Amino acid sequence: MSNVHSKLLALALGGVVAVAGACGAANPTTSPSVAVADVSPTPPAATPSPKPTPSSTPSATPTASPTPAPTASPTPAPTPQPWASYKSKRYHYRIKYPPTWVVTPGTVKLADQFDDYGYPYVFISRDVVSGIASINLTATHDIAWFKSHYRTKLVSNKSVKLSGYAGRLLIFRGTDDGRKVLIQHLILAKGRVGYVLDMYSDLGPTVADRALFKKIYKTWRPT
């Protein structure tokens, strides 16, 4: 990975039924000349028919209500881990970056580096010029430099303002050691001081990479 240190010119149921039987006998006929004791036989007492024993109605067996299955509680979404902060003593700025990334402080010849042991990478450096830093001249120079070193094609060139600094965001598609890459190059300038913030990522999910770089550089502040 090449490290760009730009020379700034600027920068989710039931009843019971009883049955009873009755029985009667006919009275005998008597002759009128003979007194006959008129004794009618006493009919035997009627034997009552046995009452049927009501059958018991079976009680209905209640149907057990099904036990409702326990409702699983939704798994709470994990709380996003806050971004880490870095303050550069060498290049006089502070910035926030993804919590899993690491920072490699720069040297006299190298920019500060932020990465997750692989693409994407972010480089940040600072320069001071003798006169007034020029965004336009720096952008012209850097477009030519990236084209020469990474065979790039410029796909976006727009002005930005950040923390009191004027700036220009250049986005390129290019090749880095045979690997197709997206290069985002932010130049910031104010007076004699200029900063350069670069992000190199694989060419592919460009929308996500642009959003990530923007989230990073929006936290940048000079110190």
Coordinates of C-alpha atoms in Angstrom, one line a residue:
M1 CA 0.0 0.0 0.0
S2 CA 1.4 3.3 -1.0
N3 CA 1.2 6.0 1.6
V4 CA 0.2 9.4 0.1
H5 CA 1.8 12.3 1.8
S6 CA 0.6 15.1 -0.4
K7 CA 2.6 18.2 -0.6
L8 CA 0.1 20.8 0.1
L9 CA -0.4 23.8 -1.6
A10 CA -3.9 23.3 0.2
L11 CA -6.1 20.7 1.5
A12 CA -34.2 -3.2 14.3
L13 CA -79.3 -35.3 32.2
G14 CA -82.2 -36.2 33.3
G15 CA -85.4 -36.7 34.9
V16 CA -86.9 -39.8 36.9
V17 CA -90.2 -41.2 35.5
A18 CA -92.4 -43.3 38.1
V19 CA -94.8 -45.8 36.5
A20 CA -97.7 -47.2 38.8
G21 CA -100.0 -50.2 37.7
A22 CA -103.6 -50.6 39.1
C23 CA -105.8 -53.8 38.9
G24 CA -109.6 -54.3 39.5
A25 CA -112.0 -57.5 39.9
A26 CA -115.7 -57.6 38.7
N27 CA -118.5 -57.8 41.4
P28 CA -120.6 -61.2 41.4
T29 CA -124.4 -61.0 40.4
T30 CA -126.9 -62.2 43.4
S31 CA -130.4 -63.9 43.0
P32 CA -133.3 -61.8 44.5
S33 CA -135.0 -64.9 46.5
V34 CA -132.1 -66.0 48.3
A35 CA -130.4 -63.9 50.6
V36 CA -126.9 -64.3 50.0
A37 CA -124.3 -62.5 51.8
D38 CA -123.0 -60.2 49.3
V39 CA -119.4 -60.3 50.0
S40 CA -117.3 -59.1 47.3
P41 CA -113.8 -60.4 47.5
T42 CA -111.3 -57.9 48.4
P43 CA -109.0 -57.5 45.5
P44 CA -105.5 -58.1 46.3
A45 CA -103.6 -55.0 46.8
A46 CA -101.9 -54.0 43.6
T47 CA -98.3 -54.6 43.6
P48 CA -96.7 -51.5 42.4
S49 CA -94.4 -51.9 39.5
P50 CA -90.9 -51.3 40.5
K51 CA -89.7 -47.9 39.7
P52 CA -87.0 -47.9 37.3
T53 CA -83.7 -46.7 38.7
P54 CA -82.7 -43.7 36.8
S55 CA -79.5 -44.2 35.1
S56 CA -76.9 -41.8 36.1
T57 CA -75.9 -39.4 33.5
P58 CA -72.1 -39.4 33.2
S59 CA -70.7 -36.0 33.9
A60 CA -69.0 -34.5 31.0
T61 CA -65.2 -34.7 31.4
P62 CA -63.9 -31.2 30.9
T63 CA -61.5 -30.9 28.1
A64 CA -58.2 -29.6 29.3
S65 CA -57.2 -26.3 27.8
P66 CA -54.0 -26.4 25.9
T67 CA -51.1 -24.8 27.6
P68 CA -50.0 -21.9 25.6
A69 CA -46.4 -22.1 24.4
P70 CA -44.2 -19.6 26.0
T71 CA -43.6 -16.6 23.9
A72 CA -40.0 -16.1 23.2
S73 CA -38.7 -12.7 24.1
P74 CA -37.1 -10.9 21.2
T75 CA -33.3 -10.8 21.4
P76 CA -32.3 -7.2 22.0
A77 CA -30.1 -5.6 19.4
P78 CA -26.5 -5.2 20.5
T79 CA -25.5 -1.8 21.5
P80 CA -23.1 -0.3 19.0
Q81 CA -19.7 0.1 20.3
P82 CA -18.6 3.8 20.4
W83 CA -15.9 4.9 18.0
A84 CA -12.4 5.4 19.3
S85 CA -10.7 8.8 19.4
Y86 CA -7.2 9.8 18.4
K87 CA -5.2 12.9 18.8
S88 CA -2.1 13.4 16.7
K89 CA 0.7 15.3 18.3
R90 CA 2.7 15.3 15.2
Y91 CA 0.0 16.5 12.8
H92 CA -2.1 18.6 15.2
Y93 CA -5.6 17.2 14.8
R94 CA -8.0 14.8 16.5
I95 CA -10.4 12.4 14.9
K96 CA -12.7 9.4 15.6
Y97 CA -12.5 6.0 13.9
P98 CA -14.1 2.5 14.0
P99 CA -13.4 0.8 17.3
T100 CA -11.8 -2.3 15.8
W101 CA -9.3 -0.3 13.9
V102 CA -5.7 0.4 15.0
V103 CA -3.7 3.6 14.6
T104 CA -0.1 3.7 13.5
P105 CA 1.3 7.1 14.3
G106 CA 3.2 8.8 11.4
T107 CA 6.8 9.8 11.1
V108 CA 8.6 12.6 9.4
K109 CA 8.1 10.8 6.1
L110 CA 4.8 8.9 6.7
A111 CA 1.3 9.9 7.5
D112 CA -0.8 8.7 10.4
Q113 CA -2.4 5.4 9.4
F114 CA -5.8 4.0 10.5
D115 CA -6.9 0.5 9.4
D116 CA -8.3 -3.0 10.4
Y117 CA -5.2 -4.9 9.3
G118 CA -6.4 -4.6 5.7
Y119 CA -8.5 -2.6 3.4
P120 CA -9.7 0.1 3.8
Y121 CA -6.9 2.3 5.0
V122 CA -7.0 5.9 6.0
F123 CA -4.0 8.2 5.9
I124 CA -3.8 11.7 7.4
S125 CA -0.9 14.2 7.1
R126 CA -0.3 17.9 7.5
D127 CA 1.9 20.4 5.7
V128 CA 2.8 24.0 6.2
V129 CA 3.7 26.2 3.2
S130 CA 5.6 29.5 3.1
G131 CA 2.7 31.4 1.4
I132 CA -1.0 30.9 1.2
A133 CA -2.1 27.3 0.5
S134 CA -4.0 27.0 -2.7
I135 CA -6.8 24.3 -3.0
N136 CA -7.0 24.6 -6.8
L137 CA -3.3 24.3 -7.4
T138 CA -3.0 21.3 -5.0
A139 CA -6.0 19.6 -6.6
T140 CA -4.5 20.0 -10.1
H141 CA -1.2 18.6 -8.9
D142 CA -2.7 15.6 -7.0
I143 CA -5.0 14.6 -9.9
A144 CA -2.0 14.3 -12.1
W145 CA 0.0 12.4 -9.4
F146 CA -2.7 9.8 -8.8
K147 CA -3.1 9.3 -12.5
S148 CA 0.6 8.7 -12.9
H149 CA 1.0 6.4 -9.8
Y150 CA -2.3 4.5 -9.8
R151 CA -3.6 4.8 -13.3
T152 CA -6.7 6.5 -11.9
K153 CA -9.8 7.9 -13.4
L154 CA -11.3 10.9 -11.6
V155 CA -15.1 10.2 -10.8
S156 CA -15.9 13.0 -8.4
N157 CA -14.6 16.4 -7.6
K158 CA -16.5 18.6 -5.2
S159 CA -15.9 21.4 -2.8
V160 CA -16.3 20.9 1.0
K161 CA -16.0 22.9 4.2
L162 CA -14.9 21.4 7.4
S163 CA -14.1 23.0 10.8
G164 CA -13.3 26.4 9.3
Y165 CA -11.2 24.9 6.5
A166 CA -11.9 25.1 2.8
G167 CA -11.5 21.8 1.0
R168 CA -11.8 19.6 -2.1
L169 CA -12.9 16.0 -2.2
L170 CA -11.5 14.0 -5.1
I171 CA -12.6 10.5 -5.7
F172 CA -10.7 8.1 -8.1
R173 CA -10.9 4.6 -9.4
G174 CA -7.6 3.1 -10.0
T175 CA -5.2 0.2 -9.5
D176 CA -2.8 -0.5 -6.6
D177 CA -0.3 -3.3 -7.3
G178 CA -2.8 -4.9 -9.6
R179 CA -5.7 -4.5 -7.2
K180 CA -8.7 -2.4 -8.2
V181 CA -9.2 0.3 -5.7
L182 CA -11.3 3.3 -4.8
I183 CA -9.3 6.3 -3.6
Q184 CA -10.9 9.2 -1.8
H185 CA -8.6 12.2 -1.4
L186 CA -9.6 15.1 0.8
I187 CA -7.6 18.3 0.7
L188 CA -8.1 20.9 3.4
A189 CA -6.5 24.3 3.7
K190 CA -6.5 27.4 5.8
G191 CA -3.9 30.1 5.5
R192 CA -0.5 28.4 5.4
V193 CA -1.7 25.1 6.8
G194 CA -2.9 22.2 4.7
Y195 CA -4.2 18.7 5.6
V196 CA -4.7 15.6 3.4
L197 CA -7.0 12.8 4.4
D198 CA -6.9 9.7 2.1
M199 CA -8.9 6.5 2.1
Y200 CA -8.0 3.5 0.0
S201 CA -10.6 0.7 -0.3
D202 CA -11.4 -2.2 -2.6
L203 CA -13.4 -1.2 -5.7
G204 CA -16.9 -2.7 -5.2
P205 CA -19.1 -1.4 -2.3
T206 CA -18.4 2.1 -3.2
V207 CA -21.6 3.6 -1.6
A208 CA -20.7 2.0 1.8
D209 CA -17.1 3.1 1.5
R210 CA -18.0 6.7 0.7
A211 CA -20.4 6.8 3.7
L212 CA -17.7 5.4 5.9
F213 CA -15.0 7.9 4.9
K214 CA -17.5 10.8 5.2
K215 CA -18.4 9.6 8.8
I216 CA -14.7 9.5 9.6
Y217 CA -13.7 12.9 8.2
K218 CA -16.7 14.6 9.7
T219 CA -15.2 14.0 13.1
W220 CA -11.9 15.6 12.2
R221 CA -10.9 18.8 14.1
P222 CA -7.6 20.7 13.9
T223 CA -5.8 21.2 17.3

